[in-house]
PDB file of C-alpha atoms in Angstrom:
ATOM      1  CA  MET A   1      15.758 -28.021   5.392  1.00 83.00           C
ATOM      2  CA  ALA A   2      13.184 -25.235   5.316  1.00 93.00           C
ATOM      3  CA  LEU A   3      11.734 -23.226   2.496  1.00 95.00           C
ATOM      4  CA  LYS A   4      11.377 -19.503   3.083  1.00 87.00           C
ATOM      5  CA  ILE A   5       9.145 -17.681   0.626  1.00 87.00           C
ATOM      6  CA  GLU A   6       9.045 -13.916   0.421  1.00 85.00           C
ATOM      7  CA  GLN A   7       6.792 -11.700  -1.626  1.00 90.00           C
ATOM      8  CA  ASN A   8       8.081  -8.460  -3.076  1.00 94.00           C
ATOM      9  CA  ILE A   9       6.628  -5.632  -5.089  1.00 96.00           C
ATOM     10  CA  THR A  10       8.748  -4.500  -8.031  1.00 97.00           C
ATOM     11  CA  ILE A  11       8.449  -0.921  -9.231  1.00 98.00           C
ATOM     12  CA  THR A  12      10.112   0.270 -12.440  1.00 98.00           C
ATOM     13  CA  GLY A  13      10.314   3.603 -14.191  1.00 98.00           C
ATOM     14  CA  THR A  14      12.047   5.220 -17.146  1.00 98.00           C
ATOM     15  CA  SER A  15      12.948   8.857 -17.746  1.00 98.00           C
ATOM     16  CA  THR A  16      12.736   9.785 -21.403  1.00 97.00           C
ATOM     17  CA  ILE A  17      13.563  12.947 -23.332  1.00 95.00           C
ATOM     18  CA  ASN A  18      12.133  13.279 -26.834  1.00 94.00           C
ATOM     19  CA  GLY A  19      11.401   9.560 -26.905  1.00 96.00           C
ATOM     20  CA  GLU A  20      14.926   8.528 -25.879  1.00 97.00           C
ATOM     21  CA  ASN A  21      15.536   6.671 -22.635  1.00 98.00           C
ATOM     22  CA  ALA A  22      17.938   8.472 -20.319  1.00 98.00           C
ATOM     23  CA  VAL A  23      17.502   6.712 -16.973  1.00 98.00           C
ATOM     24  CA  SER A  24      15.913   3.489 -15.742  1.00 98.00           C
ATOM     25  CA  TYR A  25      14.743   3.158 -12.144  1.00 98.00           C
ATOM     26  CA  TYR A  26      14.111  -0.073 -10.256  1.00 98.00           C
ATOM     27  CA  ALA A  27      12.883  -0.702  -6.741  1.00 98.00           C
ATOM     28  CA  THR A  28      11.942  -3.823  -4.836  1.00 97.00           C
ATOM     29  CA  VAL A  29       9.745  -3.445  -1.772  1.00 96.00           C
ATOM     30  CA  PRO A  30       9.302  -6.472   0.488  1.00 94.00           C
ATOM     31  CA  THR A  31       5.660  -7.015   1.436  1.00 91.00           C
ATOM     32  CA  SER A  32       6.724  -8.311   4.853  1.00 86.00           C
ATOM     33  CA  GLY A  33       8.445  -5.053   5.787  1.00 76.00           C
ATOM     34  CA  GLY A  34      12.174  -4.518   5.916  1.00 78.00           C
ATOM     35  CA  ASN A  35      14.462  -2.568   3.676  1.00 88.00           C
ATOM     36  CA  SER A  36      13.601  -1.701   0.106  1.00 94.00           C
ATOM     37  CA  TYR A  37      16.128  -1.919  -2.700  1.00 95.00           C
ATOM     38  CA  PHE A  38      16.524   1.021  -5.109  1.00 96.00           C
ATOM     39  CA  ASN A  39      18.648   1.207  -8.252  1.00 98.00           C
ATOM     40  CA  MET A  40      19.076   3.898 -10.878  1.00 98.00           C
ATOM     41  CA  ASN A  41      20.824   3.195 -14.186  1.00 98.00           C
ATOM     42  CA  VAL A  42      21.812   6.076 -16.470  1.00 98.00           C
ATOM     43  CA  THR A  43      21.396   4.643 -19.957  1.00 97.00           C
ATOM     44  CA  ASN A  44      22.309   7.805 -21.892  1.00 97.00           C
ATOM     45  CA  GLN A  45      24.866   9.914 -20.030  1.00 98.00           C
ATOM     46  CA  ALA A  46      24.869  12.805 -22.521  1.00 97.00           C
ATOM     47  CA  LEU A  47      21.078  13.072 -22.390  1.00 97.00           C
ATOM     48  CA  TYR A  48      21.133  12.854 -18.593  1.00 98.00           C
ATOM     49  CA  ASP A  49      23.807  15.564 -18.335  1.00 97.00           C
ATOM     50  CA  ALA A  50      21.923  17.898 -20.683  1.00 97.00           C
ATOM     51  CA  ASN A  51      18.690  17.459 -18.678  1.00 97.00           C
ATOM     52  CA  ARG A  52      20.032  16.985 -15.162  1.00 97.00           C
ATOM     53  CA  LYS A  53      17.306  19.012 -13.399  1.00 97.00           C
ATOM     54  CA  GLU A  54      14.508  17.121 -15.122  1.00 96.00           C
ATOM     55  CA  MET A  55      16.203  13.788 -14.430  1.00 97.00           C
ATOM     56  CA  ARG A  56      16.527  14.634 -10.736  1.00 97.00           C
ATOM     57  CA  LYS A  57      12.853  15.612 -10.640  1.00 98.00           C
ATOM     58  CA  ASP A  58      11.927  12.248 -12.165  1.00 98.00           C
ATOM     59  CA  GLU A  59      14.136  10.455  -9.631  1.00 98.00           C
ATOM     60  CA  SER A  60      12.405  12.310  -6.811  1.00 98.00           C
ATOM     61  CA  GLU A  61       8.966  11.360  -8.171  1.00 98.00           C
ATOM     62  CA  PHE A  62      10.032   7.730  -8.486  1.00 98.00           C
ATOM     63  CA  ARG A  63      11.345   7.645  -4.924  1.00 97.00           C
ATOM     64  CA  ALA A  64       8.095   9.250  -3.718  1.00 98.00           C
ATOM     65  CA  LYS A  65       6.171   6.388  -5.348  1.00 97.00           C
ATOM     66  CA  VAL A  66       8.409   3.837  -3.625  1.00 96.00           C
ATOM     67  CA  TYR A  67       7.823   5.580  -0.277  1.00 95.00           C
ATOM     68  CA  GLU A  68       4.074   5.540  -0.957  1.00 95.00           C
ATOM     69  CA  VAL A  69       4.137   1.765  -1.492  1.00 94.00           C
ATOM     70  CA  GLU A  70       6.294   1.277   1.616  1.00 94.00           C
ATOM     71  CA  ASP A  71       3.827   3.325   3.661  1.00 93.00           C
ATOM     72  CA  GLU A  72       0.860   1.330   2.333  1.00 92.00           C
ATOM     73  CA  ILE A  73       2.562  -1.891   3.407  1.00 90.00           C
ATOM     74  CA  ALA A  74       3.489  -0.500   6.818  1.00 88.00           C
ATOM     75  CA  SER A  75      -0.055   0.713   7.489  1.00 88.00           C
ATOM     76  CA  ALA A  76      -1.495  -2.708   6.569  1.00 81.00           C
ATOM     77  CA  GLU A  77       0.688  -4.536   9.108  1.00 67.00           C
TER      78      GLU A  77
END
């Protein structure tokens, strides 16, 4: 039997409109390289639909942050 331990970085974000949550974002980036995991959960569909452009901008900013962390890890290897 062997124990394999992995370290990951978890990144979370929330898009809000007028104080109401519309979308939650989650990402897990392994510190040893490999594929990251990304998940987006629309928590208020009506709010998301009414503010689709803003929500997509937030998603893009969140993904950019995940890419930034991935690049930091890759450059440290």
